[in-house]
Tab-separated table of C-alpha atoms (C1' of nucleotides) in Angstrom:
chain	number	residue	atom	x	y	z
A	1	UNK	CA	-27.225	45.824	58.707
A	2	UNK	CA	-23.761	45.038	59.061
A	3	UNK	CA	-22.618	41.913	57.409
A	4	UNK	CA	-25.617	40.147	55.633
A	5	UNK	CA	-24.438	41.746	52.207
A	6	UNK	CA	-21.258	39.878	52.355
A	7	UNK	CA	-20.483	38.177	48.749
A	8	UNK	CA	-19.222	34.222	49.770
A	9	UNK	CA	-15.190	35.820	48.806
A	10	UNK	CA	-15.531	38.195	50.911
A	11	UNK	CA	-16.631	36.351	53.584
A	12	UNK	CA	-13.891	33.804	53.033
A	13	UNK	CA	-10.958	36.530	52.395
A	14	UNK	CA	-12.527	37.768	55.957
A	15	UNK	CA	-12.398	34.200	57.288
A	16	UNK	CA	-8.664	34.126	56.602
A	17	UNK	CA	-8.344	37.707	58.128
A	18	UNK	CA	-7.303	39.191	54.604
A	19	UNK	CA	-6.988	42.864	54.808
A	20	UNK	CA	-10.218	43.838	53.110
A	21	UNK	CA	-9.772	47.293	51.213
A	22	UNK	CA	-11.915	48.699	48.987
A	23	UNK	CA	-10.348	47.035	46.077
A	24	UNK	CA	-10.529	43.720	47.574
A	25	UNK	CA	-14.460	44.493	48.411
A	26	UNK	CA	-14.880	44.901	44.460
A	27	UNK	CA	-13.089	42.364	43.166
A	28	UNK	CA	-14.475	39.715	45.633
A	29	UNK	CA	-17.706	40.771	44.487
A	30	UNK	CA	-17.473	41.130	40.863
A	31	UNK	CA	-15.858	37.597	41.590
A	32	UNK	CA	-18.759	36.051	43.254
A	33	UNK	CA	-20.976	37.499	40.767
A	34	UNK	CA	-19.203	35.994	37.493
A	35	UNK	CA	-20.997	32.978	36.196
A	36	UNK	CA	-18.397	32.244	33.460
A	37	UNK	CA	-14.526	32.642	33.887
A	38	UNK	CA	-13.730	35.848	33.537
A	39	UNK	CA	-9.632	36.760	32.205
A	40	UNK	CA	-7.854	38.938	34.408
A	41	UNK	CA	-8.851	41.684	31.759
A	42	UNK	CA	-11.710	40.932	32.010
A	43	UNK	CA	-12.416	41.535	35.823
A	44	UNK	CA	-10.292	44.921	35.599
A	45	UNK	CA	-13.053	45.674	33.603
A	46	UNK	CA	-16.043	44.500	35.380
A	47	UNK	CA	-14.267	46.047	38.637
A	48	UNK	CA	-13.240	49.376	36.732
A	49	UNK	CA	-16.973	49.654	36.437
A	50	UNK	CA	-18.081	49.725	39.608
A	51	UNK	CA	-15.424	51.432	40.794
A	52	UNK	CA	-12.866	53.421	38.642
A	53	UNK	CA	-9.926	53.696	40.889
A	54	UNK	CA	-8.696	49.482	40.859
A	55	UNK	CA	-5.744	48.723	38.952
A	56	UNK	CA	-4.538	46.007	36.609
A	57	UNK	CA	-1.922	45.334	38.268
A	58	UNK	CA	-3.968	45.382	41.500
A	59	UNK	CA	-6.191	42.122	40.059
A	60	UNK	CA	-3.462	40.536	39.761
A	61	UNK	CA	-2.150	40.835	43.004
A	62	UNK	CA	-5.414	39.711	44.024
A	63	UNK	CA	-6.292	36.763	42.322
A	64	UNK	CA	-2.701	35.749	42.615
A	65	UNK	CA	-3.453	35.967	46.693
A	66	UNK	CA	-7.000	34.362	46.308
A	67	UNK	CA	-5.654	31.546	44.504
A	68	UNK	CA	-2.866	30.693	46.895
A	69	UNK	CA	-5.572	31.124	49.419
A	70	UNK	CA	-7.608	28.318	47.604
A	71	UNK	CA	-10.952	30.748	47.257
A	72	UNK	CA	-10.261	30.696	43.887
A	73	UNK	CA	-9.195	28.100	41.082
A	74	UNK	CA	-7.509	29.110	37.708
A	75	UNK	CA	-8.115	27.557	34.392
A	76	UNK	CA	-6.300	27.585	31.232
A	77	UNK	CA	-8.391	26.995	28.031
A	78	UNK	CA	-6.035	26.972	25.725
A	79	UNK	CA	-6.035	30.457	24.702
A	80	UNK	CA	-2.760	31.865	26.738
A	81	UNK	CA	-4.482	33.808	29.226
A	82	UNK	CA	-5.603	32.108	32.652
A	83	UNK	CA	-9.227	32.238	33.690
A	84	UNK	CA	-10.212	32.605	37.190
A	85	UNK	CA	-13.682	31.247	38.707
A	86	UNK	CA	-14.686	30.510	42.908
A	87	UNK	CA	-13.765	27.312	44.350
A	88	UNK	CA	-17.001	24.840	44.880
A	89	UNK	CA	-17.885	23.144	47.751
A	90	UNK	CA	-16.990	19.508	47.461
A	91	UNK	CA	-20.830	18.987	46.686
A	92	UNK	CA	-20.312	21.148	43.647
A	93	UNK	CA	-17.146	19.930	42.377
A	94	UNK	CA	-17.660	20.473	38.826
A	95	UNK	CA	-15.135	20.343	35.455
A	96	UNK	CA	-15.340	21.311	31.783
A	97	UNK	CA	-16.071	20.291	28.734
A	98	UNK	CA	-15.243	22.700	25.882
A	99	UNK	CA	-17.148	22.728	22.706
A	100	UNK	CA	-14.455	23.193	19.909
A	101	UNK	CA	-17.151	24.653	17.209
A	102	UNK	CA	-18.572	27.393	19.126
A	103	UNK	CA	-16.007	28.034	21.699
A	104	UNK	CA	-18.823	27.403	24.901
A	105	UNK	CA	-17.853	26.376	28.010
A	106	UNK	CA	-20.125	23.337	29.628
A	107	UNK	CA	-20.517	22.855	33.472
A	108	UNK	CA	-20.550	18.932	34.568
A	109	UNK	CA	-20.117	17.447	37.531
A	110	UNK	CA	-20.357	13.186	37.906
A	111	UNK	CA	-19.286	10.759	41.064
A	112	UNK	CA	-18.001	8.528	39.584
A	113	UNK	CA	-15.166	10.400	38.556
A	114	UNK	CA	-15.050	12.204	41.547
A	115	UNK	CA	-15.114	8.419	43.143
A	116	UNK	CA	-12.351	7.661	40.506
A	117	UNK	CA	-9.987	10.227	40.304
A	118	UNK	CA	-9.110	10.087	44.279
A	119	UNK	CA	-8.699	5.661	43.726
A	120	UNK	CA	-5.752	6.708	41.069
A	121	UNK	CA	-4.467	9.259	43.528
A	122	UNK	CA	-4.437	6.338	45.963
A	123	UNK	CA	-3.052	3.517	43.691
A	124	UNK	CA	-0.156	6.258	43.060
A	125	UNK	CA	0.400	6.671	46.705
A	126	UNK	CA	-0.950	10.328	46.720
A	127	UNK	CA	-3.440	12.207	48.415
A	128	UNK	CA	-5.104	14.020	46.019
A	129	UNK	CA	-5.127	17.962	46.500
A	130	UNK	CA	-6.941	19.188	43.193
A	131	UNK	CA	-7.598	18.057	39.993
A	132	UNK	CA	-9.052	18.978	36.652
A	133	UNK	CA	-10.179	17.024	33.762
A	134	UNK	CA	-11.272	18.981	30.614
A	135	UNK	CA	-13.040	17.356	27.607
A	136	UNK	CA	-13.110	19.178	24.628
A	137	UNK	CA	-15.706	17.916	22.014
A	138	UNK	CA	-18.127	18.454	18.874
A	139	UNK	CA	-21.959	18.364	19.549
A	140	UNK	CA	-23.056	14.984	17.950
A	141	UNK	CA	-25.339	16.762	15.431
A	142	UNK	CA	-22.389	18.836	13.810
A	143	UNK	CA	-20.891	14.976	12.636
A	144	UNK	CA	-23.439	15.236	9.807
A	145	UNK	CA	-22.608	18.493	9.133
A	146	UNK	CA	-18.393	19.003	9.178
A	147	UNK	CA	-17.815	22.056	9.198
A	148	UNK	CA	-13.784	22.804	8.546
A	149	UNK	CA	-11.196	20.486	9.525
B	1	UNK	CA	18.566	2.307	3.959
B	2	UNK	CA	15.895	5.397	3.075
B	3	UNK	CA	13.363	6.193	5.501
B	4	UNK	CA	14.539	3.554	8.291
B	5	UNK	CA	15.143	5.748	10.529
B	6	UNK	CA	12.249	8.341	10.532
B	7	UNK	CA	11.459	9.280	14.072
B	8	UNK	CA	7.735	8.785	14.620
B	9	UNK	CA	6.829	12.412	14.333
B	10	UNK	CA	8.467	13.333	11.263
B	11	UNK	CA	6.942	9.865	9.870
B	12	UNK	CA	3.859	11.851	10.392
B	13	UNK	CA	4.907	14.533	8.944
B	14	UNK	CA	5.585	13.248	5.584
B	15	UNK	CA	1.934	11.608	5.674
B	16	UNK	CA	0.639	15.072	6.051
B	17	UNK	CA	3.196	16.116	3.098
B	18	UNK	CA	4.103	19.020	5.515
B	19	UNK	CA	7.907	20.130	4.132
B	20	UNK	CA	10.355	18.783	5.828
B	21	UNK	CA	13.084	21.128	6.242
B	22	UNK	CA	16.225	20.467	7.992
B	23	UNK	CA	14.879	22.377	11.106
B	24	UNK	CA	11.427	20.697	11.065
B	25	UNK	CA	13.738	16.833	10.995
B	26	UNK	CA	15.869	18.261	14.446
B	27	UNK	CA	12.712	19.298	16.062
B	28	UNK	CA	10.547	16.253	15.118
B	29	UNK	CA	13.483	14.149	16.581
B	30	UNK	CA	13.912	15.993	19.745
B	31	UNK	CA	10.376	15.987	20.356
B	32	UNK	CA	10.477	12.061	19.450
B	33	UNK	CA	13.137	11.549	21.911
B	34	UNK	CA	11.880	13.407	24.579
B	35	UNK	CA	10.548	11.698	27.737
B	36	UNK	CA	9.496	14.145	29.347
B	37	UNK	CA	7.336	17.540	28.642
B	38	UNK	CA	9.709	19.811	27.506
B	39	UNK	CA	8.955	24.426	27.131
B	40	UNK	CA	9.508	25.530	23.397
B	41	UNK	CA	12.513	26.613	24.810
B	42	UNK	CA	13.585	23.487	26.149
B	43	UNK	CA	12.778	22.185	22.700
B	44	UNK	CA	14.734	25.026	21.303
B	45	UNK	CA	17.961	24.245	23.295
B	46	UNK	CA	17.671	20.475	22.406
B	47	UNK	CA	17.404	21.232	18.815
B	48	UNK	CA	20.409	23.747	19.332
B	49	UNK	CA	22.876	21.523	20.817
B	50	UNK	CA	22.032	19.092	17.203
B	51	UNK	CA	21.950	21.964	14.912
B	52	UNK	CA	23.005	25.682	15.957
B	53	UNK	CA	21.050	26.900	12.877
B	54	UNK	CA	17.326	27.025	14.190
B	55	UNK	CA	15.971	30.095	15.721
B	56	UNK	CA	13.166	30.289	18.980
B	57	UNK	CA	10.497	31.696	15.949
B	58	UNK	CA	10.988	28.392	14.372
B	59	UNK	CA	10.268	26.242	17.030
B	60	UNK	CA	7.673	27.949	17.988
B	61	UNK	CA	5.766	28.075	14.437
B	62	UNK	CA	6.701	24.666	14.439
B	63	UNK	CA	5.143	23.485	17.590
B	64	UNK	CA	1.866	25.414	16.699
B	65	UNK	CA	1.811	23.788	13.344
B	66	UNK	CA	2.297	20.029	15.095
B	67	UNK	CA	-0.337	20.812	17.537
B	68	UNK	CA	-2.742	21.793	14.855
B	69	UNK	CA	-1.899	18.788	13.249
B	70	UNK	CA	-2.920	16.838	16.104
B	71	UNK	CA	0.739	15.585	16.448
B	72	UNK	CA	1.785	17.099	19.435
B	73	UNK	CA	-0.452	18.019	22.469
B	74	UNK	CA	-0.004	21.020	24.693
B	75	UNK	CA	-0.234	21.169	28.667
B	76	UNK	CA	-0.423	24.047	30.824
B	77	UNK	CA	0.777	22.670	34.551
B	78	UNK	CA	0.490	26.024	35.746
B	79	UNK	CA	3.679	27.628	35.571
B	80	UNK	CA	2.708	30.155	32.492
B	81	UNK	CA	4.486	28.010	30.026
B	82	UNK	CA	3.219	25.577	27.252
B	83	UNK	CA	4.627	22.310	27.614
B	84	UNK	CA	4.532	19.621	24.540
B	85	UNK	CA	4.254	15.633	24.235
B	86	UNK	CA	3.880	13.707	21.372
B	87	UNK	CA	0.197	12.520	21.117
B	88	UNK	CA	-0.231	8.767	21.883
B	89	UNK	CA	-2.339	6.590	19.802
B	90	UNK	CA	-5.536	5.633	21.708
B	91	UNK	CA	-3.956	2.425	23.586
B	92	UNK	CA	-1.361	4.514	25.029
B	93	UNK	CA	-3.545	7.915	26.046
B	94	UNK	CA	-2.303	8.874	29.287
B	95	UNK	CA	-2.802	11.576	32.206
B	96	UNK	CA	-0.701	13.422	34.534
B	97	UNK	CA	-0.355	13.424	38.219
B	98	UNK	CA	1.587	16.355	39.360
B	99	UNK	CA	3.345	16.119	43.191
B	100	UNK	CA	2.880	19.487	44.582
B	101	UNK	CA	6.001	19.146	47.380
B	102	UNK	CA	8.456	17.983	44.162
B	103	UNK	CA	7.094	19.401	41.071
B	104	UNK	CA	7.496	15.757	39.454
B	105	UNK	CA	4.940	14.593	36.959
B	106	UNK	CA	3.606	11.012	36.943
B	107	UNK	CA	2.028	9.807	33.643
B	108	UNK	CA	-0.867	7.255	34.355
B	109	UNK	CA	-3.672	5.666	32.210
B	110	UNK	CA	-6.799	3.938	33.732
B	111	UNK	CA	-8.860	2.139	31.616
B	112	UNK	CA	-12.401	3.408	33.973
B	113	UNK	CA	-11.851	6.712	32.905
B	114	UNK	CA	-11.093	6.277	29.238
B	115	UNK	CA	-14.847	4.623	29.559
B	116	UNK	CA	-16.058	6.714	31.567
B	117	UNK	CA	-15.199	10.269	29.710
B	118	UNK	CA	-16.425	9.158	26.678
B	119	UNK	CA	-19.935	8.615	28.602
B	120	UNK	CA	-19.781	11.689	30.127
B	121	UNK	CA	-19.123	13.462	26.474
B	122	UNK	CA	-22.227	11.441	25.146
B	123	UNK	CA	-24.521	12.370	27.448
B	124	UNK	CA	-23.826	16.070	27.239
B	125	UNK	CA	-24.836	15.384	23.573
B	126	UNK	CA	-20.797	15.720	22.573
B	127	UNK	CA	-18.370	13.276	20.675
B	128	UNK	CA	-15.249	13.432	22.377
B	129	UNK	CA	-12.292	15.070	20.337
B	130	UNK	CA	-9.425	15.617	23.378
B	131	UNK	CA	-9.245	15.630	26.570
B	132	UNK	CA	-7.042	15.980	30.032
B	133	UNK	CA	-7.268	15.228	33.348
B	134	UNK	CA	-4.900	16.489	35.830
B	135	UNK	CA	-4.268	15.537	39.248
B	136	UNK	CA	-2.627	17.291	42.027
B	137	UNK	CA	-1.303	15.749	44.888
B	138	UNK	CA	1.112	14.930	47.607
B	139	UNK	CA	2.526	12.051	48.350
B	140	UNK	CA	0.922	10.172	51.238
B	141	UNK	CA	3.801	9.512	53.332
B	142	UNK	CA	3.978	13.499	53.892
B	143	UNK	CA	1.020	14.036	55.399
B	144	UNK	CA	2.703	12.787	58.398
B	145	UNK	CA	5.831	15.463	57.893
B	146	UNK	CA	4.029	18.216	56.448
B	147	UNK	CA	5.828	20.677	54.815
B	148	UNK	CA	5.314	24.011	54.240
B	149	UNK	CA	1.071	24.304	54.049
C	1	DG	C1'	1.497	53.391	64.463
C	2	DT	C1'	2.716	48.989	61.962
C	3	DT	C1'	1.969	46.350	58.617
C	4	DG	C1'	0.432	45.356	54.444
C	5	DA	C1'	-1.953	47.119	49.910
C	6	DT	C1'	-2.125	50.240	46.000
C	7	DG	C1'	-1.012	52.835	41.664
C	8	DC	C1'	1.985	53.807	38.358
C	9	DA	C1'	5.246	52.938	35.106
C	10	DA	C1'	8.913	50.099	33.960
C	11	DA	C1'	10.450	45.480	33.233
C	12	DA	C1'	10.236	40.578	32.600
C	13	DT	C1'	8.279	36.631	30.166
C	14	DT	C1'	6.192	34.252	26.694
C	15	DT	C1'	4.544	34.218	22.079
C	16	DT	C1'	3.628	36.239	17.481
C	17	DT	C1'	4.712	38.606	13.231
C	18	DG	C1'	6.664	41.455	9.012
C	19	DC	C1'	9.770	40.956	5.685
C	20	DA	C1'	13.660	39.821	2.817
C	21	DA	C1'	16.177	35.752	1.761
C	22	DG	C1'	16.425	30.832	1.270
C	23	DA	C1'	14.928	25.951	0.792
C	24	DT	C1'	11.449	22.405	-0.628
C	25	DG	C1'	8.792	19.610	-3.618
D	1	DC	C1'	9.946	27.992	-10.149
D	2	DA	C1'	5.951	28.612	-7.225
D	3	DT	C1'	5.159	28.063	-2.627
D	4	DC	C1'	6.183	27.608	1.798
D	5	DT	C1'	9.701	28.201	5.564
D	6	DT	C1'	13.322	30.583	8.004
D	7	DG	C1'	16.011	34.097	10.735
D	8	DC	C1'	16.081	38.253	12.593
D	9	DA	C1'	14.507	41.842	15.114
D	10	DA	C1'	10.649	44.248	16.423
D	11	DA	C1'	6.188	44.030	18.481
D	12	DA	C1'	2.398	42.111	20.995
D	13	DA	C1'	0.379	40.097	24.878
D	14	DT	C1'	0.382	38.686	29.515
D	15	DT	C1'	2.151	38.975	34.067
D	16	DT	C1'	5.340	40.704	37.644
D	17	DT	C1'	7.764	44.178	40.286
D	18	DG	C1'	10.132	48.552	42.589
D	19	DC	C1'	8.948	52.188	45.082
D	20	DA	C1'	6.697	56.026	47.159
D	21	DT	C1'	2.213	56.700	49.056
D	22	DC	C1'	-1.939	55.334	51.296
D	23	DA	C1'	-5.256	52.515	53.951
D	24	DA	C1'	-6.608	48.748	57.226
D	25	DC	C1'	-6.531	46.957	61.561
DNA sequence: GTTGATGCAAAATTTTTGCAAGATG
DNA sequence: CATCTTGCAAAAATTTTGCATCAAC
């Protein structure tokens, strides 16, 4: 019983021979475990509680490090703070389409963009790094119904 | 010689009968003239050097109000700052590729993906209000010299 | 042991706001 | 002249940092 509890951050952050301190265990877990993407407030909170002696200031150090380390991505909604979520596998490349009424967040993934996005990085005489497309949209139904605006 | 020379913004302004106060005319212009993707306070130092009597809280309200108004569109390349751009009508819609080793930004539009997001919005059962794709790259050449990572 | 990580509190940055005064339509 | 906008300064919100202490390897 040694390492087959190891979230997929940890493992990674271990991979790269990150220093792995009891902080780092946390937050890589509480990490792995988000399905949605979580402020930096808010995983200071999920981390507080499991463990009540992680600080702010601490997550951001960390997420800071995990992004540089490309383990994890950061988003930006739209509502000033960033949002942090664990990089996919190629296989699982996936981007965002926001639904403006209700706020929710929709998963998508699609090849042909994927096929796309890396011919434009070509035609521009770049190799393509990272990318993100965002859609933000009304569900079809609410066009009968306007709400405001 | 009336409204002749109305930027393009503050032409859209007066169709919205927003008030057009001496401030709001300096900031539509600057943002009108503006090639690039200018901060709020970028915008604010432009509209400074034409008229030393607009404050930061100005520009600010006023960028919020022109983005509600679907005027101006925000970005967020990842450097914790808003960034603003004039919307384009729907011939002209554009993305950005952004060179990781120089920090430049490279507007493109491909016809494909204008198609192909609006598919992608329809069958998640959305009608497509916005949307962004970014791209992150380096140029090809310098994956022979890399640089630093 | 060396090196790097943490907590705390202070500071830096970006953005918003209350309010009295002023400008617009 | 009613309503909305502005400037100012203060406050809010988010993120970063200095430094002494502590933990990982």
């Amino acid at each position: 019983m040694s390492n087959e509890k190891l979230t997929k951050i940890e493992q990674l952050c271990r991979d790269k021979n990150l220093k792995m301190t009891g902080q780092r265990k946390v937050i890589a877990q509480v990490l792995s475990e988000s399905e949605d993407h979580p402020t930096v407030e808010e995983v200071y909170e999920r981390a507080s509680s499991i463990d009540g002696n992680i600080s702010l200031a601490t997550v951001y150090r960390t997420v800071r490090l995990l992004e540089e380390e490309n383990i994890l991505q950061s988003h930006d909604f739209g509502d000033g703070r960033s949002r942090y979520e664990e990089w996919e596998d190629f296989d699982n490349h996936h981007h965002h389409l926001i639904d403006l009424e209700s706020g929710k967040i929709i998963e998508f993934r699609n090849d042909e963009l994927e096929i796309l996005k890396e011919k434009i990085a070509d035609e521009l005489g770049y190799k393509l790094i990272d990318h993100k497309l965002e859609l933000y949209g009304v569900p079809v139904d609410s066009k009968r119904n306007p709400g405001k605006k």
